[in-house]
Tab-separated table of C-alpha atoms in Angstrom:
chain	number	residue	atom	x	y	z
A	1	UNK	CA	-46.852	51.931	47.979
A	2	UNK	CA	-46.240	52.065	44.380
A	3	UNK	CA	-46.404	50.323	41.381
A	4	UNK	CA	-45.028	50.459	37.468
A	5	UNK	CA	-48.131	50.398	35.919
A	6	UNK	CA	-51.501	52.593	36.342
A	7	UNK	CA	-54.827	51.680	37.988
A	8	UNK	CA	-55.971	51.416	34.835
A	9	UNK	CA	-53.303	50.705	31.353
A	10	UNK	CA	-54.410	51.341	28.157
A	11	UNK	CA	-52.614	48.848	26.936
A	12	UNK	CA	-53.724	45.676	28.894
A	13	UNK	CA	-55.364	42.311	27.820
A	14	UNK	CA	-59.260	42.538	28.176
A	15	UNK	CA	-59.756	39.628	30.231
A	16	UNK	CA	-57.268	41.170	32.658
A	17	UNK	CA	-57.795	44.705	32.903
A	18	UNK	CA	-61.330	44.386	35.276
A	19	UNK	CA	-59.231	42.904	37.723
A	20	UNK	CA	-56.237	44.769	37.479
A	21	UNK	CA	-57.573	47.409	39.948
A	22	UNK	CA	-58.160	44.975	42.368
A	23	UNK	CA	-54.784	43.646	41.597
A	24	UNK	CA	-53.079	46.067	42.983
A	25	UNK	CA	-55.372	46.458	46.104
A	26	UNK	CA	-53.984	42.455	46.501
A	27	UNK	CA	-57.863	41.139	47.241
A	28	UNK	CA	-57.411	37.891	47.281
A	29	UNK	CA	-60.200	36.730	45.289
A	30	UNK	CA	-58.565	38.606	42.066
A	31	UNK	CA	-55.114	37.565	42.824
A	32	UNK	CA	-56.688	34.200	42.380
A	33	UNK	CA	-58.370	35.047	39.298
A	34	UNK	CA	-55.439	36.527	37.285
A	35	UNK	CA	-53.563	33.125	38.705
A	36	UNK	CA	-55.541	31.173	36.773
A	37	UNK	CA	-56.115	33.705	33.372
A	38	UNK	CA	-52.964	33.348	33.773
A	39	UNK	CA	-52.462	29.690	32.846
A	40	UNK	CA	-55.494	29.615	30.254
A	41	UNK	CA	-54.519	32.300	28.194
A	42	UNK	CA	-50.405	31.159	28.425
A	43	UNK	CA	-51.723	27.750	27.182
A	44	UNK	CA	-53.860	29.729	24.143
A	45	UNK	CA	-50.583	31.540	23.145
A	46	UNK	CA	-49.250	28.246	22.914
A	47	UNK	CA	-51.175	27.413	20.606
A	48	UNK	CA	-51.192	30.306	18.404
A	49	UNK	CA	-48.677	32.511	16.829
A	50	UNK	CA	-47.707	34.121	20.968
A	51	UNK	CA	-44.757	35.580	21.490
A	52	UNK	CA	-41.776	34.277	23.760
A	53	UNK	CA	-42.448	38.067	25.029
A	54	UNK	CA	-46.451	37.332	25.622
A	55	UNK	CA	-46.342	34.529	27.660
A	56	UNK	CA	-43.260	35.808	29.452
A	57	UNK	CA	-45.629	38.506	30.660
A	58	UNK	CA	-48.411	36.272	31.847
A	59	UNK	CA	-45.467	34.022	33.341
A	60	UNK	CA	-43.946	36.947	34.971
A	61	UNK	CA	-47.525	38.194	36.612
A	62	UNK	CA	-48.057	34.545	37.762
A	63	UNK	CA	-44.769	34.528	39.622
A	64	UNK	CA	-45.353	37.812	41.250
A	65	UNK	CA	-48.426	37.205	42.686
A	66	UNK	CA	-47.251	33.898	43.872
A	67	UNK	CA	-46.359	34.619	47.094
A	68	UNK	CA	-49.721	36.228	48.022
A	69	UNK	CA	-51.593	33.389	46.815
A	70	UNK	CA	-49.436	30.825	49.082
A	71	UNK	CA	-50.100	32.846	52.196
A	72	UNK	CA	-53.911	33.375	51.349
A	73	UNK	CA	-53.981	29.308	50.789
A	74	UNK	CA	-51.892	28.930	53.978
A	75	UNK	CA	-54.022	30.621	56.271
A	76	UNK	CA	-57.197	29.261	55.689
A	77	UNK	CA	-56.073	25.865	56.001
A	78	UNK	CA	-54.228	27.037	59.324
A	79	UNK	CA	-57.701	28.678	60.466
A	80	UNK	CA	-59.726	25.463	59.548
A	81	UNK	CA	-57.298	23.356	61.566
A	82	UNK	CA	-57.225	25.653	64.318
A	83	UNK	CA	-61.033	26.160	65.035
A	84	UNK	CA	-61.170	22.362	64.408
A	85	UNK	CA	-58.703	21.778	67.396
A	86	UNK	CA	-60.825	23.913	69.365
A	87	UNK	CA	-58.406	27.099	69.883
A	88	UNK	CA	-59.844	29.563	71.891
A	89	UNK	CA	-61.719	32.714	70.255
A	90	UNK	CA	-58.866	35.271	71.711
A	91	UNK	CA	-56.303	32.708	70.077
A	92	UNK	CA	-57.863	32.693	66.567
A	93	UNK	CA	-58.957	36.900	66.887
A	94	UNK	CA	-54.767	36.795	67.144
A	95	UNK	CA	-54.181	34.588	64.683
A	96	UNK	CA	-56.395	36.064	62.016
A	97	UNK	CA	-54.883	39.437	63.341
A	98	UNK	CA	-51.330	38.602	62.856
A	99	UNK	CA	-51.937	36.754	59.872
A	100	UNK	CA	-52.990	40.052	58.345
A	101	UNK	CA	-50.044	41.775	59.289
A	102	UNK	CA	-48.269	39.419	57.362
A	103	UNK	CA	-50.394	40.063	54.350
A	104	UNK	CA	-49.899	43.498	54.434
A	105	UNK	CA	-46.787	43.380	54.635
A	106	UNK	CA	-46.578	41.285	51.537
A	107	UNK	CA	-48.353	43.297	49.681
A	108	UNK	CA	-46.534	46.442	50.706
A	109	UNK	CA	-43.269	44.608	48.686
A	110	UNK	CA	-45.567	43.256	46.277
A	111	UNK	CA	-44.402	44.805	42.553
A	112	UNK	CA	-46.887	43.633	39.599
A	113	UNK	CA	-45.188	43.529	36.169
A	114	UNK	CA	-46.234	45.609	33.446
A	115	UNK	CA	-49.467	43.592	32.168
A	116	UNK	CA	-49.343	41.740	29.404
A	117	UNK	CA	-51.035	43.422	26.128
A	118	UNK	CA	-53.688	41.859	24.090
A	119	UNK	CA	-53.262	39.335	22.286
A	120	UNK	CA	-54.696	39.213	18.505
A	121	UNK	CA	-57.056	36.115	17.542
A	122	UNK	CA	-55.382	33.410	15.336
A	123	UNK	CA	-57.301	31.041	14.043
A	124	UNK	CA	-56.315	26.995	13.036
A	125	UNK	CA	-55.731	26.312	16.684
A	126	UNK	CA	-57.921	23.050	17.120
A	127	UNK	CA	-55.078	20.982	14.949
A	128	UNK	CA	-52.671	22.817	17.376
A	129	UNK	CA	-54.596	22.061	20.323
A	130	UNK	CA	-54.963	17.959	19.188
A	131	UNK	CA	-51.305	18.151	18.703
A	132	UNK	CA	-50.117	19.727	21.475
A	133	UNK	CA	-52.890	17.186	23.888
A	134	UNK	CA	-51.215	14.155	21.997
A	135	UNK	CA	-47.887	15.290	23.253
A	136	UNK	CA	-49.006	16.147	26.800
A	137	UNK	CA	-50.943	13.183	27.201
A	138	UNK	CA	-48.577	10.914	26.308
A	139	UNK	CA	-45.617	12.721	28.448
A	140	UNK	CA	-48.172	12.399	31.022
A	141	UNK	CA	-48.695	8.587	30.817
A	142	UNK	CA	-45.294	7.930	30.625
A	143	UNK	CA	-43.975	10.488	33.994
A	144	UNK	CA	-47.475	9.008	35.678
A	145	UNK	CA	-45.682	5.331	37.202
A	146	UNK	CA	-42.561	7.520	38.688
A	147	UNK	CA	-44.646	10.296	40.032
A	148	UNK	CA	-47.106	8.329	41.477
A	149	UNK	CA	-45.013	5.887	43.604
A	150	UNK	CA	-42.588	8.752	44.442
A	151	UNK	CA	-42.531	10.538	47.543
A	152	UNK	CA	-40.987	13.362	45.974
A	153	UNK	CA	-42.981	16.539	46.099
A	154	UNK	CA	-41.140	18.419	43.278
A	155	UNK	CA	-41.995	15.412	40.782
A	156	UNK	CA	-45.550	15.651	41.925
A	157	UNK	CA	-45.717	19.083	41.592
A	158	UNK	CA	-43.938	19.098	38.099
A	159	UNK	CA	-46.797	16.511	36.679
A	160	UNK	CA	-49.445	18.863	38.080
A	161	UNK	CA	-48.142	21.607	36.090
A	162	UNK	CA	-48.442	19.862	33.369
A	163	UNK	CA	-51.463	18.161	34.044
A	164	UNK	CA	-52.819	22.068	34.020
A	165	UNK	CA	-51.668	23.331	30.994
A	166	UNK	CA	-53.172	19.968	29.373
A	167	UNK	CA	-56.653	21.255	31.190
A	168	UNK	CA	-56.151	24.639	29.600
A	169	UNK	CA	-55.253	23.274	26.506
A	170	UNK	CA	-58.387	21.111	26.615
A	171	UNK	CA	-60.740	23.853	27.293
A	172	UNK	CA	-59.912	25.591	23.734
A	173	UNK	CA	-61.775	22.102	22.641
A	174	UNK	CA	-64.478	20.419	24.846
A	175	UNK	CA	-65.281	21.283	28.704
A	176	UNK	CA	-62.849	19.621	31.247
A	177	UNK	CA	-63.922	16.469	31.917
A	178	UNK	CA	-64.985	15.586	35.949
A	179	UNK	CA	-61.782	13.339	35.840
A	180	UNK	CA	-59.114	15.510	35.438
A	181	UNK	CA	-61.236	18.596	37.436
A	182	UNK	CA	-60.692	15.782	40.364
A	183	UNK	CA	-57.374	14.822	40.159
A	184	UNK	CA	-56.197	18.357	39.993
A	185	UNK	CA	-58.202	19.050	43.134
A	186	UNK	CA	-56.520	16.335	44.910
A	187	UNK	CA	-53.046	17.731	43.469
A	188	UNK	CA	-53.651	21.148	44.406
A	189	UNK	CA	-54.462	19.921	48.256
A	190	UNK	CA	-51.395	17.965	47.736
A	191	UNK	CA	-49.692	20.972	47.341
A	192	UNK	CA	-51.788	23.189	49.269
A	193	UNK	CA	-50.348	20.708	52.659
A	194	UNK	CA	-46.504	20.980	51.105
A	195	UNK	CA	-46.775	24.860	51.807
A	196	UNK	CA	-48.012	24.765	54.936
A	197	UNK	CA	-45.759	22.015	56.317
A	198	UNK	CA	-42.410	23.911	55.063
A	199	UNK	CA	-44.008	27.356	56.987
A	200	UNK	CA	-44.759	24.898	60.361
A	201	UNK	CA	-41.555	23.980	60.086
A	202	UNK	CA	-39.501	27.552	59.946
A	203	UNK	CA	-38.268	28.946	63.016
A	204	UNK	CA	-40.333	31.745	63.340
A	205	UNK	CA	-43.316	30.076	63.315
A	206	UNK	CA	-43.786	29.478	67.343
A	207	UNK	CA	-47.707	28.389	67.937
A	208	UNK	CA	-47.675	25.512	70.600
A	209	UNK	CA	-49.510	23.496	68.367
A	210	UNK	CA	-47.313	23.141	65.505
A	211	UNK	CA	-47.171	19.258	65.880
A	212	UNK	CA	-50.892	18.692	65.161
A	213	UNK	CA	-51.111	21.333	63.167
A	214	UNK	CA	-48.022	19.642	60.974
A	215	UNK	CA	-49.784	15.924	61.651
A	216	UNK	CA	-53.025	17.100	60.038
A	217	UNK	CA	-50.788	17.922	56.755
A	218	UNK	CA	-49.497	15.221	56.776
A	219	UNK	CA	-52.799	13.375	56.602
A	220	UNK	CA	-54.125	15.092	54.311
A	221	UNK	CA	-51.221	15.097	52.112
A	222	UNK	CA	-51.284	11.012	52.579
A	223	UNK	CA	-55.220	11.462	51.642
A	224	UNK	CA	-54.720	13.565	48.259
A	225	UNK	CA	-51.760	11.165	46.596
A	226	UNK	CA	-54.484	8.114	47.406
A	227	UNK	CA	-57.255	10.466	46.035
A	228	UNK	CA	-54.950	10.568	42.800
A	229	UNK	CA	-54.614	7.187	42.658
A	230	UNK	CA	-57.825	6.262	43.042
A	231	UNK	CA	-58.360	7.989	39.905
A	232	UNK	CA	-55.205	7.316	37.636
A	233	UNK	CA	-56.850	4.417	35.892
A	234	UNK	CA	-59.901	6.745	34.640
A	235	UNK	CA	-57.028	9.500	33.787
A	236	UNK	CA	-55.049	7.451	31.904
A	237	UNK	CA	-58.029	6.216	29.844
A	238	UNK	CA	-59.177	9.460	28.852
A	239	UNK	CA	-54.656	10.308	28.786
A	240	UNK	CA	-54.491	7.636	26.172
A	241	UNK	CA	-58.018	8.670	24.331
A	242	UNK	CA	-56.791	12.488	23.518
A	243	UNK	CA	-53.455	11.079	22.499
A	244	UNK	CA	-54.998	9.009	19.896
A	245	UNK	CA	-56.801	11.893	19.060
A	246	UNK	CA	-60.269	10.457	20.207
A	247	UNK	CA	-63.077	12.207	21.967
A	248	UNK	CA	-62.163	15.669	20.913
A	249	UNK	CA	-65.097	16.857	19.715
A	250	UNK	CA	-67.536	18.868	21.881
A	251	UNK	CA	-70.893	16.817	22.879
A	252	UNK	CA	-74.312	18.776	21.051
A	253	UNK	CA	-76.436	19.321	23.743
């Protein structure tokens, strides 16, 4: 297999380049990584005076790894439900063996983008940040009544995205309040069940049981919009908070 770029670039941005090696070995644990540097540095750029061209490059290295990530998220959940329905050892030993195939074969197609550069400091981005919160928040508030009695997965997963970047934006100013850490958990295992329930239902996907495999989604699918919720009316308070421009400041400890 080979690739556009070198183990090891020159030119690459220094939270990336210690796990570009393992990059382009596709372990999971740095594909997952660079997913999420991904997001926090795009929402920095944002914020500063980044390029279209920058955060194309973290948007293009997102993308590319995207189908790894699914299948590492898919499989573990398909593992868990499978040793929880009491498959047999030989079953699983084939499962985890053809799951691996599939991996590898992913990776063997897999063709990173050439990663994105650094990035020089700017400073005056806590009025930026405020700004950009306000905006978010209120968008936010506003998308939250449709979303959340919808049973439309794109809309859900549109206000997630945006509920991350307004995380990411948030870090450049205080830690991420317990709030919005929880109600993107419950998003992401939102999601997390929408990706497994459109593999269950693709033809090639043949295990004999596919129906409680597909029912267990479903639950737990059902579980994460309650989860969410459960915890709009603490969202919104903080939501409505940042777009006033209150509780902004970092707590002295």
């Amino acid at each position: 297999m080979t690739h556009p770029a070198p183990a090891t670039p020159e030119s690459i941005h220094d939270d990336l380049r210690p796990l570009w090696p393992d990059l382009l070995a596709g372990h999971p644990k740095a594909v997952h990584e660079a997913r999420k540097l991904s997001r926090k540095v795009s929402a920095e750029l944002a914020l500063t005076s980044g390029t279209r061209r920058e955060r194309r490059a973290w948007r293009d290295l997102r993308r590319a790894l995207a189908p790894l990530r699914d299948h590492d998220i898919t499989g573990d959940h398909l593992l868990t439900a499978l040793t929880r329905a009491g498959t047999p050892q030989p079953e699983l030993d084939t499962f985890r063996q053809d799951w691996a195939r599939r991996r590898a074969a992913l990776h063997a197609h897999l063709t990173l983008p050439d990663p994105p550069v650094p990035a020089p400091k700017a400073g005056g981005t806590r009025k930026a940040a405020r700004k950009t919160l306000a905006r978010h928040a209120t968008h936010l508030i506003r998308e939250a009544h449709t979303v959340l009695n919808s049973r439309d997965a794109e809309a859900w997963h549109d206000w997630r995205k945006e509920l991350k970047t307004y995380r990411y934006t948030l870090d450049t100013l205080i830690p991420t309040p317990k709030v919005v850490k929880a109600t993107l958990d419950a998003l992401g295992r939102m999601q997390d069940a929408e990706v497994v329930l459109d593999l269950l239902g693709r033809p090639e996907w043949t295990h004999p049981g596919t129906a409680s495999l597909q029912r267990r989604e479903r639950r737990a699918r059902t579980r994460a919009q309650t989860r969410v919720r459960e915890l709009w009316p603490d969202l919104r308070a903080l939501l409505e908070a940042h777009a006033e421009g209150q509780g902004l400041k970092a707590q002295k400890t």
